[in-house]
Short mmCIF file of C-alpha atoms in Angstrom, two decimals:
data_model
loop_
_atom_site.label_atom_id
_atom_site.label_comp_id
_atom_site.label_asym_id
_atom_site.label_seq_id
_atom_site.Cartn_x
_atom_site.Cartn_y
_atom_site.Cartn_z
CA MET A 4 -0.13 -0.08 0.21
CA ALA A 5 1.24 3.29 -0.83
CA PRO A 6 2.39 5.55 2.14
CA GLU A 7 -0.59 8.15 1.46
CA ALA A 8 -3.06 5.51 1.50
CA GLU A 9 -1.97 3.98 4.78
CA VAL A 10 -2.28 7.70 6.19
CA LEU A 11 -5.45 8.25 4.79
CA ARG A 12 -6.29 5.25 6.39
CA ALA A 13 -4.85 5.57 9.92
CA LEU A 14 -6.87 8.78 9.91
CA THR A 15 -9.54 7.37 9.73
CA THR A 16 -9.79 5.86 13.38
CA PRO A 17 -9.11 7.54 16.35
CA ALA A 18 -6.57 4.83 17.12
CA GLY A 19 -4.82 5.01 13.87
CA SER A 20 -4.51 9.09 14.05
CA VAL A 21 -2.87 8.41 17.70
CA GLU A 22 -0.29 6.08 16.23
CA LEU A 23 0.44 8.19 13.31
CA VAL A 24 1.23 11.10 15.99
CA ARG A 25 3.44 8.97 17.67
CA GLU A 26 5.19 8.01 14.43
CA VAL A 27 5.46 11.45 13.52
CA ARG A 28 7.14 12.42 16.93
CA ARG A 29 9.21 9.45 16.66
CA ARG A 30 10.95 10.58 13.26
CA ILE A 31 10.80 14.09 14.41
CA ARG A 32 12.83 12.93 17.68
CA GLU A 33 15.27 11.06 15.94
CA GLY A 34 16.31 12.23 12.76
CA SER A 35 16.55 15.47 14.76
CA GLN A 36 19.19 13.82 17.16
CA ARG A 37 20.89 11.95 14.11
CA LEU A 38 21.29 15.31 12.19
CA MET A 39 22.44 17.42 15.68
CA ARG A 40 25.09 14.67 15.86
CA ALA A 41 26.41 14.45 12.48
CA ILE A 42 26.96 17.98 12.09
CA SER A 43 28.66 18.32 15.33
CA GLU A 44 31.00 15.46 14.26
CA SER A 45 31.14 17.00 10.40
CA ASN A 46 32.73 19.98 11.87
CA ARG A 47 34.66 18.32 13.94
CA LEU A 48 36.30 16.02 11.54
CA VAL A 49 36.46 19.73 9.21
CA GLU A 50 38.41 21.24 11.86
CA GLU A 51 41.03 18.23 11.91
CA GLY A 52 41.50 18.61 8.33
CA ASP A 53 39.23 15.34 7.30
CA MET A 54 36.84 16.53 4.46
CA THR A 55 36.12 13.12 3.45
CA GLY A 56 34.96 12.14 7.15
CA ALA A 57 32.81 15.50 7.40
CA ARG A 58 31.17 14.28 3.88
CA LYS A 59 30.40 10.92 4.90
CA CYS A 60 29.11 11.82 8.33
CA LEU A 61 26.56 14.06 6.44
CA GLU A 62 25.82 11.37 3.50
CA ASP A 63 25.04 8.77 5.96
CA VAL A 64 22.21 10.69 7.26
CA LEU A 65 21.10 11.73 3.85
CA ALA A 66 20.74 7.81 3.17
CA VAL A 67 18.60 7.33 6.03
CA GLU A 68 16.72 10.48 6.69
CA VAL A 69 13.14 10.69 5.98
CA VAL A 70 11.75 14.05 7.35
CA PRO A 71 12.64 16.42 4.39
CA LEU A 72 13.88 19.35 6.59
CA TYR A 73 16.45 17.55 8.13
CA ARG A 74 17.47 16.01 4.46
CA GLN A 75 17.34 19.43 3.14
CA HIS A 76 19.77 20.76 5.88
CA ALA A 77 22.06 17.90 5.84
CA GLU A 78 22.28 18.46 1.85
CA ALA A 79 22.73 22.08 2.87
CA GLU A 80 25.70 21.59 4.95
CA LEU A 81 27.29 18.79 2.61
CA SER A 82 26.90 21.83 -0.10
CA HIS A 83 28.68 23.27 2.16
CA LEU A 84 31.96 21.47 2.23
CA GLU A 85 32.16 21.39 -1.54
#
């Protein structure tokens, strides 16, 4: 089933809506933590002169991140390294 269809189906019941909100909250919390760790690590590596490692930190985030805003931030940080 397409993600959009799953969301619409979840919104048809109170229990489904609660579960959907919990999933959104989890993704935001985990994505935020992952992004902040990656940016911190990337900055540390840049200071050490390891540009390859710094880029890899951000690329690793992009490989798993699903929150569009956090993807945009990771992409912007990555573009600053190039």
